[in-house]
Amino acid sequence: IRNIPLFQDLSEEELRGISDLFRERKYSKHSIVFFEGDPGEELFIIKSGTVKIYKIDNTKQITLALFRSGDFFGEMSLMQKDGVRSAHAETLEPSVFYTLRRTTFNEFMVRTPSLCMRLLEMTMDRLRGANEQIHALTFLDVRTRILKAVFQLSQEYGESETDKVLISIKLTHQEIANMVGTVRESVTKVLQELQDDRVISIRNKQITIENMDALKRKMTYIK
Ligand code: CMP
């Protein structure tokens, strides 16, 4: 629980106080945790697993965020009176969550200013991320969006070994396409280009950045 960034500024006593209120919940892979429009009754903190936050338009999906162990989600509707879920949440792996009920979390927030500040700080980070996504979807071409997504994944989920970076999360081409608002075929084409140019390698559906400088160069120059 010490490793949950949202709770990093809490004292031992506050941490014990809140963790006593956690309930544990397990979900299998590809379970819907909640639908957009559901009443928001709980905050979720990820003990293990991966969660995709997304919106749907007919058959198309746009992924707004991917969350992993230590991350939280479901706070937005809890902050609003009669708030409903602003997006869908689905597990991409078997996942275990700690949940906190709306009233429990809100009462704890009122008593704990350092938690309020920390939640605000993390929310601002997410708002920045959303601005980046608006910028990319509005101004960047598909190829550059895919290159940036690969770079972004390496920053968020990268494990470096010497000068290579292994992206530790397994994503299908379709999942990457959903993150950047394109179709699977475009992702396959760009990832093939990157493999042909030895910028990345792919093993067991996991991407390794072999040449980070080359990836950055491709991101900033028109082909
Ligand atoms: P809530 O609206 O309760 O349910 C959906 C959750 O997805 C939301 O709370 C946030 O936790 C998360 N979420 C929604 N939009 C974004 C976004 N743009 N970036 C990161 N997380 C988001």
CSV table of C-alpha atoms and ligand atoms in Angstrom, one decimal:
chain,number,residue,atom,x,y,z
A,1,ILE,CA,0.0,0.0,0.0
A,2,ARG,CA,3.0,2.2,0.5
A,3,ASN,CA,3.6,1.9,-3.2
A,4,ILE,CA,0.3,3.5,-4.2
A,5,PRO,CA,1.3,7.0,-5.5
A,6,LEU,CA,-2.0,8.5,-4.5
A,7,PHE,CA,-1.3,7.7,-0.8
A,8,GLN,CA,2.4,8.6,-0.8
A,9,ASP,CA,2.0,11.7,1.4
A,10,LEU,CA,0.0,9.9,4.1
A,11,SER,CA,1.3,9.2,7.6
A,12,GLU,CA,1.6,5.6,8.8
A,13,GLU,CA,-1.5,6.2,10.9
A,14,GLU,CA,-3.5,7.7,8.0
A,15,LEU,CA,-2.4,4.8,5.8
A,16,ARG,CA,-3.6,2.3,8.3
A,17,GLY,CA,-6.8,4.1,8.7
A,18,ILE,CA,-7.6,4.0,5.0
A,19,SER,CA,-6.4,0.5,4.2
A,20,ASP,CA,-8.7,-0.9,6.9
A,21,LEU,CA,-11.6,0.4,4.8
A,22,PHE,CA,-10.4,-1.3,1.6
A,23,ARG,CA,-12.4,-4.2,0.1
A,24,GLU,CA,-10.7,-6.6,-2.3
A,25,ARG,CA,-12.3,-7.5,-5.6
A,26,LYS,CA,-11.1,-9.9,-8.3
A,27,TYR,CA,-11.9,-9.8,-12.0
A,28,SER,CA,-10.9,-12.2,-14.8
A,29,LYS,CA,-9.4,-10.9,-18.1
A,30,HIS,CA,-11.7,-8.9,-20.3
A,31,SER,CA,-14.3,-8.2,-17.6
A,32,ILE,CA,-16.2,-5.0,-17.7
A,33,VAL,CA,-15.6,-3.2,-14.4
A,34,PHE,CA,-18.3,-0.6,-15.1
A,35,PHE,CA,-20.0,1.0,-18.1
A,36,GLU,CA,-20.1,4.7,-19.0
A,37,GLY,CA,-23.3,6.2,-17.5
A,38,ASP,CA,-23.3,3.8,-14.4
A,39,PRO,CA,-23.7,5.6,-11.1
A,40,GLY,CA,-20.3,6.1,-9.5
A,41,GLU,CA,-20.3,4.3,-6.2
A,42,GLU,CA,-16.7,3.3,-5.7
A,43,LEU,CA,-13.1,4.3,-6.2
A,44,PHE,CA,-10.8,1.5,-7.6
A,45,ILE,CA,-7.1,1.1,-6.7
A,46,ILE,CA,-5.3,-1.6,-8.7
A,47,LYS,CA,-3.5,-4.2,-6.6
A,48,SER,CA,-2.5,-6.2,-9.7
A,49,GLY,CA,-3.6,-6.3,-13.4
A,50,THR,CA,-4.3,-3.8,-16.2
A,51,VAL,CA,-7.4,-1.7,-16.9
A,52,LYS,CA,-8.4,0.1,-20.1
A,53,ILE,CA,-10.6,3.2,-19.9
A,54,TYR,CA,-12.4,3.8,-23.1
A,55,LYS,CA,-15.4,5.3,-25.0
A,56,ILE,CA,-17.3,3.7,-27.8
A,57,ASP,CA,-18.9,5.1,-30.9
A,58,ASN,CA,-20.9,2.4,-32.8
A,59,THR,CA,-18.2,-0.2,-33.4
A,60,LYS,CA,-15.2,2.1,-32.9
A,61,GLN,CA,-13.3,2.6,-29.6
A,62,ILE,CA,-11.0,5.3,-28.3
A,63,THR,CA,-8.8,4.4,-25.4
A,64,LEU,CA,-8.4,7.3,-22.9
A,65,ALA,CA,-6.1,5.6,-20.5
A,66,LEU,CA,-4.4,2.4,-19.4
A,67,PHE,CA,-3.9,1.8,-15.7
A,68,ARG,CA,-1.7,-0.7,-13.9
A,69,SER,CA,-0.8,-1.8,-10.4
A,70,GLY,CA,-0.7,1.2,-8.0
A,71,ASP,CA,-2.9,3.4,-10.2
A,72,PHE,CA,-6.5,4.4,-9.2
A,73,PHE,CA,-9.6,5.1,-11.3
A,74,GLY,CA,-13.2,5.9,-10.9
A,75,GLU,CA,-12.6,9.1,-8.9
A,76,MET,CA,-14.3,11.5,-11.3
A,77,SER,CA,-17.9,10.5,-10.7
A,78,LEU,CA,-17.2,10.3,-6.9
A,79,MET,CA,-16.3,14.0,-6.9
A,80,GLN,CA,-19.6,15.0,-8.4
A,81,LYS,CA,-23.0,14.8,-6.8
A,82,ASP,CA,-25.0,12.0,-8.4
A,83,GLY,CA,-22.0,11.6,-10.7
A,84,VAL,CA,-22.0,8.9,-13.3
A,85,ARG,CA,-19.0,7.1,-15.0
A,86,SER,CA,-17.5,9.2,-17.7
A,87,ALA,CA,-16.1,6.2,-19.6
A,88,HIS,CA,-16.1,2.4,-19.7
A,89,ALA,CA,-13.5,0.4,-17.7
A,90,GLU,CA,-12.4,-3.2,-18.8
A,91,THR,CA,-9.6,-5.4,-17.5
A,92,LEU,CA,-7.0,-6.4,-20.0
A,93,GLU,CA,-5.5,-9.0,-17.6
A,94,PRO,CA,-6.8,-10.9,-14.6
A,95,SER,CA,-6.9,-8.1,-12.0
A,96,VAL,CA,-7.3,-7.5,-8.3
A,97,PHE,CA,-8.6,-4.2,-7.0
A,98,TYR,CA,-9.0,-2.5,-3.6
A,99,THR,CA,-12.3,-0.6,-3.6
A,100,LEU,CA,-13.4,2.3,-1.4
A,101,ARG,CA,-17.0,3.3,-1.2
A,102,ARG,CA,-18.0,6.8,-2.2
A,103,THR,CA,-18.9,8.0,1.3
A,104,THR,CA,-15.9,6.4,2.9
A,105,PHE,CA,-13.5,8.0,0.4
A,106,ASN,CA,-15.1,11.4,0.5
A,107,GLU,CA,-15.2,11.5,4.3
A,108,PHE,CA,-11.5,10.5,4.3
A,109,MET,CA,-10.7,13.3,1.8
A,110,VAL,CA,-12.4,15.9,4.0
A,111,ARG,CA,-10.2,14.9,6.9
A,112,THR,CA,-7.0,14.6,5.0
A,113,PRO,CA,-5.8,17.7,3.1
A,114,SER,CA,-2.5,16.1,1.9
A,115,LEU,CA,-4.6,13.5,0.1
A,116,CYS,CA,-6.7,16.2,-1.6
A,117,MET,CA,-3.5,17.9,-2.8
A,118,ARG,CA,-2.1,14.7,-4.1
A,119,LEU,CA,-5.3,13.8,-5.9
A,120,LEU,CA,-5.3,17.3,-7.5
A,121,GLU,CA,-1.7,17.0,-8.6
A,122,MET,CA,-2.4,13.6,-10.2
A,123,THR,CA,-5.5,14.9,-11.8
A,124,MET,CA,-3.6,17.7,-13.4
A,125,ASP,CA,-1.2,15.2,-14.8
A,126,ARG,CA,-4.1,13.3,-16.4
A,127,LEU,CA,-5.5,16.5,-17.8
A,128,ARG,CA,-2.1,17.2,-19.4
A,129,GLY,CA,-2.3,13.7,-20.9
A,130,ALA,CA,-5.8,14.4,-22.2
A,131,ASN,CA,-4.5,17.7,-23.8
A,132,GLU,CA,-1.7,15.8,-25.5
A,133,GLN,CA,-4.3,13.3,-26.9
A,134,ILE,CA,-6.4,16.2,-28.2
A,135,HIS,CA,-3.4,17.8,-29.8
A,136,ALA,CA,-2.3,14.5,-31.5
A,137,LEU,CA,-5.8,13.6,-32.8
A,138,THR,CA,-6.3,17.1,-34.1
A,139,PHE,CA,-2.9,17.9,-35.7
A,140,LEU,CA,-0.8,14.8,-36.2
A,141,ASP,CA,-1.0,12.3,-39.0
A,142,VAL,CA,-1.6,8.7,-38.3
A,143,ARG,CA,2.0,7.5,-38.7
A,144,THR,CA,3.3,10.1,-36.2
A,145,ARG,CA,0.5,9.3,-33.7
A,146,ILE,CA,1.5,5.7,-33.8
A,147,LEU,CA,5.3,6.5,-33.4
A,148,LYS,CA,4.4,8.8,-30.4
A,149,ALA,CA,2.2,6.1,-28.9
A,150,VAL,CA,5.1,3.7,-29.0
A,151,PHE,CA,7.4,6.3,-27.5
A,152,GLN,CA,4.8,7.1,-24.8
A,153,LEU,CA,4.4,3.4,-23.9
A,154,SER,CA,8.2,3.1,-23.5
A,155,GLN,CA,8.2,6.1,-21.1
A,156,GLU,CA,5.3,4.8,-19.0
A,157,TYR,CA,5.9,1.0,-19.1
A,158,GLY,CA,9.5,0.8,-20.1
A,159,GLU,CA,12.1,-1.4,-18.4
A,160,SER,CA,15.6,-0.5,-19.6
A,161,GLU,CA,18.3,-3.0,-20.1
A,162,THR,CA,21.5,-1.2,-21.2
A,163,ASP,CA,20.4,1.1,-24.1
A,164,LYS,CA,17.3,-1.0,-25.0
A,165,VAL,CA,13.8,-0.4,-23.5
A,166,LEU,CA,11.3,-3.3,-23.1
A,167,ILE,CA,7.7,-2.2,-23.0
A,168,SER,CA,6.4,-4.4,-20.3
A,169,ILE,CA,2.7,-4.3,-21.2
A,170,LYS,CA,1.4,-6.6,-23.9
A,171,LEU,CA,-0.9,-4.8,-26.4
A,172,THR,CA,-2.4,-6.1,-29.6
A,173,HIS,CA,-2.2,-3.9,-32.8
A,174,GLN,CA,-5.9,-3.3,-32.3
A,175,GLU,CA,-5.3,-1.9,-28.8
A,176,ILE,CA,-2.6,0.4,-30.1
A,177,ALA,CA,-4.9,1.5,-32.9
A,178,ASN,CA,-7.6,2.3,-30.3
A,179,MET,CA,-5.2,4.5,-28.4
A,180,VAL,CA,-4.5,6.7,-31.5
A,181,GLY,CA,-7.8,6.7,-33.3
A,182,THR,CA,-6.8,4.6,-36.3
A,183,VAL,CA,-7.3,1.0,-37.7
A,184,ARG,CA,-5.3,-2.1,-36.9
A,185,GLU,CA,-3.7,-2.2,-40.4
A,186,SER,CA,-2.0,1.2,-40.0
A,187,VAL,CA,-0.4,0.0,-36.7
A,188,THR,CA,0.8,-3.2,-38.4
A,189,LYS,CA,2.3,-1.2,-41.2
A,190,VAL,CA,4.2,1.3,-39.0
A,191,LEU,CA,5.4,-1.4,-36.6
A,192,GLN,CA,6.7,-3.4,-39.6
A,193,GLU,CA,8.6,-0.3,-40.8
A,194,LEU,CA,10.1,0.1,-37.4
A,195,GLN,CA,11.2,-3.6,-37.4
A,196,ASP,CA,12.6,-3.3,-40.9
A,197,ASP,CA,14.7,-0.3,-39.8
A,198,ARG,CA,15.8,-2.1,-36.6
A,199,VAL,CA,14.2,0.6,-34.4
A,200,ILE,CA,12.2,-2.0,-32.5
A,201,SER,CA,12.0,-5.7,-32.2
A,202,ILE,CA,8.9,-7.7,-31.2
A,203,ARG,CA,8.9,-11.0,-29.2
A,204,ASN,CA,5.9,-12.6,-27.5
A,205,LYS,CA,3.8,-9.6,-28.4
A,206,GLN,CA,6.2,-7.4,-26.4
A,207,ILE,CA,7.9,-4.4,-28.1
A,208,THR,CA,11.6,-3.6,-27.4
A,209,ILE,CA,12.9,-0.2,-28.5
A,210,GLU,CA,16.3,-1.1,-29.9
A,211,ASN,CA,17.2,2.4,-31.0
A,212,MET,CA,15.6,5.2,-29.1
A,213,ASP,CA,17.4,8.0,-31.0
A,214,ALA,CA,16.1,6.7,-34.3
A,215,LEU,CA,12.5,6.5,-32.9
A,216,LYS,CA,12.7,10.1,-31.7
A,217,ARG,CA,14.1,11.2,-35.1
A,218,LYS,CA,11.2,9.4,-36.9
A,219,MET,CA,8.7,11.1,-34.6
A,220,THR,CA,9.9,14.6,-35.4
A,221,TYR,CA,10.6,14.4,-39.1
A,222,ILE,CA,8.2,13.9,-41.9
A,223,LYS,CA,9.0,10.7,-43.8
B,1,CMP,P1,-15.2,7.9,-13.6
B,1,CMP,O1,-15.8,9.0,-14.4
B,1,CMP,O2,-15.8,7.6,-12.3
B,1,CMP,O3,-15.2,6.6,-14.4
B,1,CMP,C1,-14.3,6.5,-15.6
B,1,CMP,C2,-12.9,6.8,-15.0
B,1,CMP,O4,-11.9,6.8,-16.0
B,1,CMP,C3,-12.8,8.2,-14.5
B,1,CMP,O5,-13.6,8.3,-13.3
B,1,CMP,C4,-11.3,8.4,-14.4
B,1,CMP,O6,-10.8,7.7,-13.3
B,1,CMP,C5,-10.9,7.7,-15.7
B,1,CMP,N1,-10.7,8.6,-16.8
B,1,CMP,C6,-11.7,9.1,-17.6
B,1,CMP,N2,-11.1,9.9,-18.5
B,1,CMP,C7,-9.8,9.9,-18.3
B,1,CMP,C8,-8.7,10.5,-19.0
B,1,CMP,N3,-8.9,11.3,-20.1
B,1,CMP,N4,-7.5,10.2,-18.6
B,1,CMP,C9,-7.3,9.4,-17.5
B,1,CMP,N5,-8.3,8.8,-16.9
B,1,CMP,C10,-9.5,9.0,-17.2
